[in-house]
mmCIF file of C-alpha atoms in Angstrom:
data_model
loop_
_atom_site.group_PDB
_atom_site.id
_atom_site.type_symbol
_atom_site.label_atom_id
_atom_site.label_comp_id
_atom_site.label_asym_id
_atom_site.label_seq_id
_atom_site.Cartn_x
_atom_site.Cartn_y
_atom_site.Cartn_z
ATOM 1 C CA MET W 961 -3.701 -4.434 -34.847
ATOM 2 C CA SER W 962 -2.350 -7.533 -36.541
ATOM 3 C CA ALA W 963 1.183 -6.538 -35.488
ATOM 4 C CA LEU W 964 0.137 -6.799 -31.869
ATOM 5 C CA THR W 965 -1.382 -10.247 -32.319
ATOM 6 C CA LEU W 966 0.615 -13.074 -30.793
ATOM 7 C CA LYS W 967 1.762 -15.621 -33.324
ATOM 8 C CA GLY W 968 3.572 -18.930 -33.466
ATOM 9 C CA PRO W 969 5.358 -20.089 -30.286
ATOM 10 C CA TYR W 970 4.357 -16.900 -28.428
ATOM 11 C CA TRP W 971 0.670 -17.639 -28.886
ATOM 12 C CA VAL W 972 1.222 -21.262 -27.878
ATOM 13 C CA THR W 973 3.119 -20.276 -24.718
ATOM 14 C CA VAL W 974 0.487 -17.766 -23.630
ATOM 15 C CA ARG W 975 -2.283 -20.256 -24.387
ATOM 16 C CA GLN W 976 -0.591 -23.031 -22.428
ATOM 17 C CA HIS W 977 0.015 -20.925 -19.324
ATOM 18 C CA ARG W 978 -2.866 -18.434 -19.481
ATOM 19 C CA LEU W 979 -4.103 -19.355 -15.995
ATOM 20 C CA ALA W 980 -0.742 -18.575 -14.391
ATOM 21 C CA LEU W 981 -0.412 -15.378 -16.439
ATOM 22 C CA TRP W 982 -3.839 -14.159 -15.314
ATOM 23 C CA THR W 983 -2.793 -14.787 -11.713
ATOM 24 C CA VAL W 984 -0.278 -11.929 -11.935
ATOM 25 C CA PRO W 985 -2.748 -9.056 -12.602
ATOM 26 C CA ALA W 986 -5.224 -10.627 -10.195
ATOM 27 C CA LEU W 987 -2.599 -10.539 -7.442
ATOM 28 C CA VAL W 988 -1.781 -6.898 -8.231
ATOM 29 C CA VAL W 989 -5.451 -5.866 -8.115
ATOM 30 C CA ALA W 990 -6.056 -7.756 -4.868
ATOM 31 C CA GLY W 991 -2.981 -6.210 -3.266
ATOM 32 C CA LEU W 992 -3.927 -2.706 -4.396
ATOM 33 C CA ALA W 993 -7.452 -3.087 -3.035
ATOM 34 C CA ALA W 994 -6.156 -4.313 0.329
ATOM 35 C CA VAL W 995 -3.563 -1.526 0.639
ATOM 36 C CA LEU W 996 -6.011 1.225 -0.316
ATOM 37 C CA ALA W 997 -8.596 -0.082 2.134
ATOM 38 C CA LEU W 998 -6.088 -0.305 5.003
ATOM 39 C CA ARG W 999 -4.605 3.126 4.234
ATOM 40 C CA ALA W 1000 -8.069 4.679 4.178
ATOM 41 C CA TRP W 1001 -8.912 3.029 7.491
ATOM 42 C CA ALA W 1002 -5.651 4.054 9.147
ATOM 43 C CA ASP W 1003 -5.707 7.620 7.754
ATOM 44 C CA ALA W 1004 -9.367 8.348 8.507
ATOM 45 C CA PRO W 1005 -10.105 10.754 11.405
ATOM 46 C CA GLN W 1006 -10.563 8.742 14.587
ATOM 47 C CA ASP W 1007 -12.591 9.587 17.692
ATOM 48 C CA GLY W 1008 -10.534 7.436 20.041
ATOM 49 C CA SER W 1009 -6.827 6.690 20.205
ATOM 50 C CA LEU W 1010 -7.389 2.956 20.748
ATOM 51 C CA TYR W 1011 -9.284 2.642 17.459
ATOM 52 C CA ALA W 1012 -6.657 4.670 15.626
ATOM 53 C CA ASN W 1013 -3.825 2.543 17.016
ATOM 54 C CA HIS W 1014 -5.676 -0.628 16.027
ATOM 55 C CA ALA W 1015 -6.107 0.533 12.415
ATOM 56 C CA TYR W 1016 -2.467 1.573 12.177
ATOM 57 C CA GLY W 1017 -1.359 -1.709 13.739
ATOM 58 C CA VAL W 1018 -3.286 -3.769 11.195
ATOM 59 C CA LEU W 1019 -1.749 -1.782 8.333
ATOM 60 C CA ARG W 1020 1.743 -2.181 9.789
ATOM 61 C CA LEU W 1021 1.295 -5.930 10.318
ATOM 62 C CA PHE W 1022 -0.054 -6.380 6.790
ATOM 63 C CA MET W 1023 2.872 -4.523 5.247
ATOM 64 C CA GLU W 1024 5.389 -6.524 7.274
ATOM 65 C CA PHE W 1025 3.801 -9.792 6.124
ATOM 66 C CA ALA W 1026 3.528 -8.579 2.515
ATOM 67 C CA GLY W 1027 7.188 -7.543 2.408
ATOM 68 C CA LYS W 1028 8.364 -10.924 3.665
ATOM 69 C CA SER W 1029 6.054 -12.662 1.161
ATOM 70 C CA LEU W 1030 7.307 -10.689 -1.836
ATOM 71 C CA VAL W 1031 10.856 -11.889 -1.125
ATOM 72 C CA PHE W 1032 9.674 -15.342 -2.239
ATOM 73 C CA LEU W 1033 8.213 -14.061 -5.521
ATOM 74 C CA PRO W 1034 11.473 -14.574 -7.499
ATOM 75 C CA LEU W 1035 11.674 -18.149 -6.213
ATOM 76 C CA LEU W 1036 8.121 -18.867 -7.369
ATOM 77 C CA ALA W 1037 8.706 -17.240 -10.756
ATOM 78 C CA GLY W 1038 11.910 -19.175 -11.339
ATOM 79 C CA ALA W 1039 10.397 -22.469 -10.193
ATOM 80 C CA PHE W 1040 7.424 -22.070 -12.531
ATOM 81 C CA VAL W 1041 9.598 -21.262 -15.539
ATOM 82 C CA ALA W 1042 11.963 -24.128 -14.753
ATOM 83 C CA GLY W 1043 9.247 -26.724 -14.177
ATOM 84 C CA PRO W 1044 5.919 -26.313 -15.993
ATOM 85 C CA MET W 1045 7.268 -24.034 -18.750
ATOM 86 C CA THR W 1046 10.555 -25.753 -19.619
ATOM 87 C CA ALA W 1047 11.423 -29.062 -17.969
ATOM 88 C CA ARG W 1048 7.943 -30.582 -18.294
ATOM 89 C CA GLU W 1049 8.008 -30.227 -22.078
ATOM 90 C CA LEU W 1050 11.489 -31.705 -22.276
ATOM 91 C CA GLU W 1051 10.560 -34.507 -19.893
ATOM 92 C CA SER W 1052 7.431 -35.464 -21.839
ATOM 93 C CA GLY W 1053 8.918 -34.840 -25.260
ATOM 94 C CA THR W 1054 6.161 -32.437 -26.310
ATOM 95 C CA TRP W 1055 8.745 -29.777 -27.160
ATOM 96 C CA ARG W 1056 9.478 -31.771 -30.319
ATOM 97 C CA LEU W 1057 6.000 -30.914 -31.570
ATOM 98 C CA ALA W 1058 6.984 -27.256 -31.729
ATOM 99 C CA LEU W 1059 9.878 -28.148 -34.008
ATOM 100 C CA THR W 1060 7.467 -29.689 -36.526
ATOM 101 C CA GLN W 1061 5.601 -26.376 -36.844
ATOM 102 C CA SER W 1062 8.336 -24.509 -38.731
ATOM 103 C CA SER W 1063 9.902 -23.496 -35.422
ATOM 104 C CA THR W 1064 13.435 -23.793 -34.091
ATOM 105 C CA PRO W 1065 14.743 -24.677 -30.633
ATOM 106 C CA LYS W 1066 15.874 -21.064 -30.264
ATOM 107 C CA ALA W 1067 12.405 -19.733 -31.119
ATOM 108 C CA TRP W 1068 10.801 -22.276 -28.771
ATOM 109 C CA LEU W 1069 12.938 -21.127 -25.850
ATOM 110 C CA GLY W 1070 12.784 -17.460 -26.846
ATOM 111 C CA ALA W 1071 8.998 -17.460 -26.665
ATOM 112 C CA LYS W 1072 9.098 -18.785 -23.115
ATOM 113 C CA VAL W 1073 11.701 -16.236 -22.065
ATOM 114 C CA VAL W 1074 9.847 -13.274 -23.587
ATOM 115 C CA VAL W 1075 6.440 -14.242 -22.201
ATOM 116 C CA ALA W 1076 7.746 -15.100 -18.728
ATOM 117 C CA ALA W 1077 10.084 -12.098 -18.489
ATOM 118 C CA THR W 1078 7.373 -9.661 -19.605
ATOM 119 C CA ALA W 1079 4.855 -11.063 -17.135
ATOM 120 C CA VAL W 1080 7.180 -11.091 -14.118
ATOM 121 C CA ALA W 1081 8.787 -7.728 -14.910
ATOM 122 C CA LEU W 1082 5.459 -5.913 -15.222
ATOM 123 C CA GLY W 1083 3.915 -7.852 -12.348
ATOM 124 C CA SER W 1084 6.794 -7.397 -9.905
ATOM 125 C CA ALA W 1085 7.120 -3.700 -10.765
ATOM 126 C CA ALA W 1086 3.400 -3.224 -10.144
ATOM 127 C CA LEU W 1087 3.561 -5.141 -6.851
ATOM 128 C CA ALA W 1088 6.544 -3.055 -5.738
ATOM 129 C CA GLY W 1089 4.530 0.087 -6.470
ATOM 130 C CA VAL W 1090 1.538 -1.238 -4.538
ATOM 131 C CA TYR W 1091 3.749 -2.202 -1.612
ATOM 132 C CA ARG W 1092 5.425 1.205 -1.540
ATOM 133 C CA LEU W 1093 1.985 2.834 -1.431
ATOM 134 C CA GLY W 1094 1.246 1.071 1.836
ATOM 135 C CA TRP W 1095 4.792 1.120 3.187
ATOM 136 C CA THR W 1096 5.012 4.930 3.143
ATOM 137 C CA GLY W 1097 2.332 5.006 5.824
ATOM 138 C CA VAL W 1098 4.327 2.841 8.252
ATOM 139 C CA SER W 1099 7.942 3.255 7.113
ATOM 140 C CA GLY W 1100 10.581 3.559 9.788
ATOM 141 C CA THR W 1101 8.751 1.357 12.290
ATOM 142 C CA TYR W 1102 10.016 -1.957 13.660
ATOM 143 C CA ARG W 1103 11.025 -4.310 10.804
ATOM 144 C CA LEU W 1104 9.866 -1.753 8.231
ATOM 145 C CA HIS W 1105 13.013 0.358 8.087
ATOM 146 C CA TRP W 1106 14.118 1.085 4.505
ATOM 147 C CA ALA W 1107 17.070 -1.299 4.916
ATOM 148 C CA ASP W 1108 15.180 -4.195 6.552
ATOM 149 C CA ARG W 1109 14.890 -7.518 4.746
ATOM 150 C CA GLY W 1110 11.555 -7.591 2.973
ATOM 151 C CA ALA W 1111 10.926 -3.865 2.947
ATOM 152 C CA TYR W 1112 14.166 -3.233 1.050
ATOM 153 C CA GLU W 1113 13.455 -5.812 -1.664
ATOM 154 C CA ALA W 1114 9.755 -4.980 -2.007
ATOM 155 C CA THR W 1115 10.085 -1.214 -2.430
ATOM 156 C CA GLY W 1116 12.540 -0.949 -5.309
ATOM 157 C CA PRO W 1117 13.761 -2.294 -8.652
ATOM 158 C CA VAL W 1118 15.730 -5.125 -7.050
ATOM 159 C CA LEU W 1119 12.470 -7.090 -6.871
ATOM 160 C CA VAL W 1120 12.234 -6.922 -10.656
ATOM 161 C CA GLY W 1121 15.907 -7.864 -10.958
ATOM 162 C CA TYR W 1122 15.507 -10.939 -8.773
ATOM 163 C CA CYS W 1123 12.399 -12.044 -10.689
ATOM 164 C CA LEU W 1124 14.175 -11.722 -14.042
ATOM 165 C CA LEU W 1125 17.120 -13.656 -12.632
ATOM 166 C CA GLY W 1126 14.654 -16.351 -11.545
ATOM 167 C CA VAL W 1127 13.322 -16.560 -15.123
ATOM 168 C CA ALA W 1128 16.837 -16.834 -16.565
ATOM 169 C CA LEU W 1129 17.854 -19.521 -14.083
ATOM 170 C CA GLY W 1130 14.588 -21.325 -14.748
ATOM 171 C CA VAL W 1131 15.125 -21.751 -18.485
ATOM 172 C CA LEU W 1132 18.732 -22.810 -17.908
ATOM 173 C CA VAL W 1133 18.114 -25.277 -15.080
ATOM 174 C CA GLY W 1134 14.984 -26.613 -16.782
ATOM 175 C CA GLN W 1135 17.074 -27.678 -19.763
ATOM 176 C CA LEU W 1136 19.874 -29.115 -17.668
ATOM 177 C CA VAL W 1137 17.734 -31.106 -15.222
ATOM 178 C CA ARG W 1138 14.805 -31.969 -17.534
ATOM 179 C CA ARG W 1139 12.682 -33.218 -14.636
ATOM 180 C CA THR W 1140 9.822 -30.976 -13.562
ATOM 181 C CA LEU W 1141 9.958 -31.201 -9.780
ATOM 182 C CA ALA W 1142 13.734 -31.441 -9.608
ATOM 183 C CA ALA W 1143 14.141 -28.396 -11.875
ATOM 184 C CA MET W 1144 11.713 -26.391 -9.734
ATOM 185 C CA ALA W 1145 13.587 -27.310 -6.562
ATOM 186 C CA VAL W 1146 17.043 -26.525 -7.980
ATOM 187 C CA THR W 1147 15.936 -23.185 -9.429
ATOM 188 C CA GLY W 1148 14.260 -22.159 -6.199
ATOM 189 C CA LEU W 1149 17.395 -23.109 -4.273
ATOM 190 C CA LEU W 1150 19.713 -21.143 -6.576
ATOM 191 C CA THR W 1151 17.483 -18.080 -6.539
ATOM 192 C CA GLY W 1152 17.177 -18.260 -2.768
ATOM 193 C CA LEU W 1153 20.938 -18.558 -2.354
ATOM 194 C CA THR W 1154 21.397 -15.479 -4.530
ATOM 195 C CA LEU W 1155 18.981 -13.580 -2.302
ATOM 196 C CA LEU W 1156 20.909 -14.629 0.793
ATOM 197 C CA VAL W 1157 24.339 -13.814 -0.629
ATOM 198 C CA MET W 1158 23.278 -10.409 -1.923
ATOM 199 C CA GLY W 1159 21.658 -9.690 1.429
ATOM 200 C CA PHE W 1160 25.028 -10.223 3.100
ATOM 201 C CA VAL W 1161 27.106 -8.173 0.672
ATOM 202 C CA ARG W 1162 24.746 -5.363 -0.406
ATOM 203 C CA TRP W 1163 25.869 -2.978 2.322
ATOM 204 C CA SER W 1164 29.445 -3.368 1.110
ATOM 205 C CA LEU W 1165 28.550 -2.030 -2.329
ATOM 206 C CA MET W 1166 28.871 1.565 -1.141
ATOM 207 C CA PRO W 1167 31.273 3.115 1.388
ATOM 208 C CA THR W 1168 29.819 3.999 4.752
ATOM 209 C CA VAL W 1169 29.659 7.469 6.250
ATOM 210 C CA THR W 1170 31.769 7.962 9.402
ATOM 211 C CA GLU W 1171 30.884 10.553 12.029
ATOM 212 C CA THR W 1172 32.897 11.331 15.155
ATOM 213 C CA ALA W 1173 32.301 13.358 18.305
ATOM 214 C CA PRO W 1174 34.537 14.235 21.277
ATOM 215 C CA PHE W 1175 34.468 12.036 24.350
ATOM 216 C CA PRO W 1176 32.957 12.563 26.815
ATOM 217 C CA GLY W 1177 29.819 13.922 25.192
ATOM 218 C CA ARG W 1178 26.322 12.982 24.146
ATOM 219 C CA SER W 1179 26.247 14.334 20.595
ATOM 220 C CA VAL W 1180 23.985 12.502 18.127
ATOM 221 C CA LEU W 1181 26.135 11.055 15.365
ATOM 222 C CA MET W 1182 23.746 9.103 13.175
ATOM 223 C CA PRO W 1183 20.262 10.234 12.032
ATOM 224 C CA ASN W 1184 17.325 8.052 13.049
ATOM 225 C CA SER W 1185 16.860 6.951 9.444
ATOM 226 C CA GLY W 1186 20.434 5.665 9.115
ATOM 227 C CA LEU W 1187 21.587 2.045 9.048
ATOM 228 C CA LEU W 1188 24.278 1.527 11.687
ATOM 229 C CA MET W 1189 27.162 -0.672 10.570
ATOM 230 C CA GLU W 1190 29.803 -0.115 13.288
ATOM 231 C CA SER W 1191 30.283 2.019 16.373
ATOM 232 C CA GLY W 1192 32.924 2.438 19.043
ATOM 233 C CA PHE W 1193 35.620 4.719 20.414
ATOM 234 C CA LEU W 1194 38.805 6.355 19.147
ATOM 235 C CA THR W 1195 41.970 6.599 21.219
ATOM 236 C CA ALA W 1196 44.476 9.439 21.153
ATOM 237 C CA SER W 1197 46.750 7.333 18.939
ATOM 238 C CA GLY W 1198 43.960 6.827 16.373
ATOM 239 C CA GLY W 1199 43.130 3.263 17.358
ATOM 240 C CA ARG W 1200 39.590 1.946 17.431
ATOM 241 C CA LEU W 1201 37.876 0.224 20.347
ATOM 242 C CA PRO W 1202 34.490 -1.563 20.164
ATOM 243 C CA TYR W 1203 31.496 0.028 21.872
ATOM 244 C CA ASP W 1204 31.389 -2.752 24.516
ATOM 245 C CA THR W 1205 35.036 -2.317 25.570
ATOM 246 C CA CYS W 1206 34.234 -1.476 29.187
ATOM 247 C CA PHE W 1207 31.174 -3.658 29.742
ATOM 248 C CA SER W 1208 33.062 -6.095 31.977
ATOM 249 C CA SER W 1209 35.113 -3.462 33.832
ATOM 250 C CA ASP W 1210 34.710 -2.861 37.569
ATOM 251 C CA LYS W 1211 35.034 0.864 36.998
ATOM 252 C CA SER W 1212 32.371 3.166 35.650
ATOM 253 C CA ARG W 1213 32.151 3.277 31.887
ATOM 254 C CA ASP W 1214 33.530 6.825 31.606
ATOM 255 C CA ASP W 1215 36.436 6.165 33.995
ATOM 256 C CA CYS W 1216 37.315 2.969 32.139
ATOM 257 C CA LEU W 1217 37.364 4.758 28.793
ATOM 258 C CA VAL W 1218 39.466 7.616 30.189
ATOM 259 C CA ASP W 1219 41.988 5.056 31.437
ATOM 260 C CA MET W 1220 42.150 3.669 27.891
ATOM 261 C CA ASN W 1221 42.969 7.139 26.576
ATOM 262 C CA VAL W 1222 39.712 7.420 24.608
ATOM 263 C CA THR W 1223 39.243 10.842 23.034
ATOM 264 C CA ALA W 1224 36.242 10.429 20.726
ATOM 265 C CA ARG W 1225 33.265 8.323 19.701
ATOM 266 C CA TYR W 1226 32.599 7.177 16.140
ATOM 267 C CA GLN W 1227 29.805 5.576 14.117
ATOM 268 C CA GLU W 1228 29.848 4.133 10.619
ATOM 269 C CA PHE W 1229 26.465 4.006 8.909
ATOM 270 C CA HIS W 1230 24.554 4.181 5.665
ATOM 271 C CA PRO W 1231 22.277 7.219 5.433
ATOM 272 C CA SER W 1232 18.874 6.874 3.782
ATOM 273 C CA SER W 1233 20.327 8.608 0.703
ATOM 274 C CA HIS W 1234 22.222 5.361 -0.014
ATOM 275 C CA TYR W 1235 18.952 3.513 -0.662
ATOM 276 C CA TRP W 1236 18.601 4.278 -4.378
ATOM 277 C CA PRO W 1237 22.285 3.930 -5.327
ATOM 278 C CA THR W 1238 22.411 0.560 -3.559
ATOM 279 C CA GLN W 1239 19.199 -0.533 -5.265
ATOM 280 C CA LEU W 1240 20.520 0.396 -8.698
ATOM 281 C CA ILE W 1241 23.924 -1.242 -8.163
ATOM 282 C CA GLU W 1242 22.353 -4.450 -6.891
ATOM 283 C CA THR W 1243 19.808 -4.495 -9.727
ATOM 284 C CA SER W 1244 22.615 -4.090 -12.261
ATOM 285 C CA ILE W 1245 24.450 -7.072 -10.770
ATOM 286 C CA LEU W 1246 21.287 -9.173 -10.936
ATOM 287 C CA LEU W 1247 20.643 -8.240 -14.562
ATOM 288 C CA LEU W 1248 24.210 -9.170 -15.480
ATOM 289 C CA LEU W 1249 23.758 -12.558 -13.807
ATOM 290 C CA ALA W 1250 20.448 -13.014 -15.626
ATOM 291 C CA ALA W 1251 22.066 -12.138 -18.955
ATOM 292 C CA ALA W 1252 24.828 -14.692 -18.324
ATOM 293 C CA ALA W 1253 22.276 -17.398 -17.473
ATOM 294 C CA LEU W 1254 20.243 -16.596 -20.608
ATOM 295 C CA TYR W 1255 23.349 -16.722 -22.769
ATOM 296 C CA ALA W 1256 24.154 -20.185 -21.397
ATOM 297 C CA ALA W 1257 20.531 -21.304 -21.878
ATOM 298 C CA PHE W 1258 20.449 -20.276 -25.554
ATOM 299 C CA ARG W 1259 23.832 -21.842 -26.194
ATOM 300 C CA LEU W 1260 22.469 -25.057 -24.731
ATOM 301 C CA VAL W 1261 19.217 -25.087 -26.678
ATOM 302 C CA LYS W 1262 21.067 -24.374 -29.920
ATOM 303 C CA ALA W 1263 22.652 -27.821 -29.674
ATOM 304 C CA ARG W 1264 19.301 -29.590 -29.379
ATOM 305 C CA ARG W 1265 17.713 -31.322 -32.366
ATOM 306 C CA GLY W 1266 14.137 -32.376 -32.935
#
């Protein structure tokens, strides 16, 4: 049992931030209770369609709000690590006290990284599991498609990756800025920018699937679960035309396309089977960025002296 007992800087870190650490399991329990209650209400046999639609609508609205909220979790985690856990001690000078207790700057920072990373990794993974439990009941609806912002981040390991990146950026920025509020703001900004950039490029991480069908025709090219990236028409020479090519023409759409020598329709999309590969590739990128930030943070703290 003694091996499991926290000692030295680990005990100090947990003791200092025990209120914030207890917030993580409390949030998981509250979220699980809310999801289970809403699922039970929505899945229970209903006597009238209006009541059933109301229960389903509340569940769907809750999951949409929860997904959007979880996107901000990495920002909050990074801001807390950067400010109260790191920069505040450097700003006030209390970190020097740790160095008088047979500790080193590396051990001081390592304790914060281990405690924060363990808490956010377990907490974000649990929240992603809770979210997925509710999301499966409303998946595929408006703004809750597997590729939608919020639902995508909250249902897979990328949420854990972003939170760990927030921790790594927090300990690095906290040392560089050394002002609590400023470090929180900079870390939140950097984490948010990473979220935005990855949101723009994630669907370029895997090649799209292209389906074609003869024109004229009404064949279904993409499944309902797919994520459409591009659509249009193919000419006899192999050229591509956008789907709105004939919107401003005076002729009918079919006549206009025939005049342009169109022979087929095409769609480029990501099928739902691309969800997990994209999640794993993106998570790997985030972990590499986190590792680079941690390496820089430990190189920086190594130069500090009590």
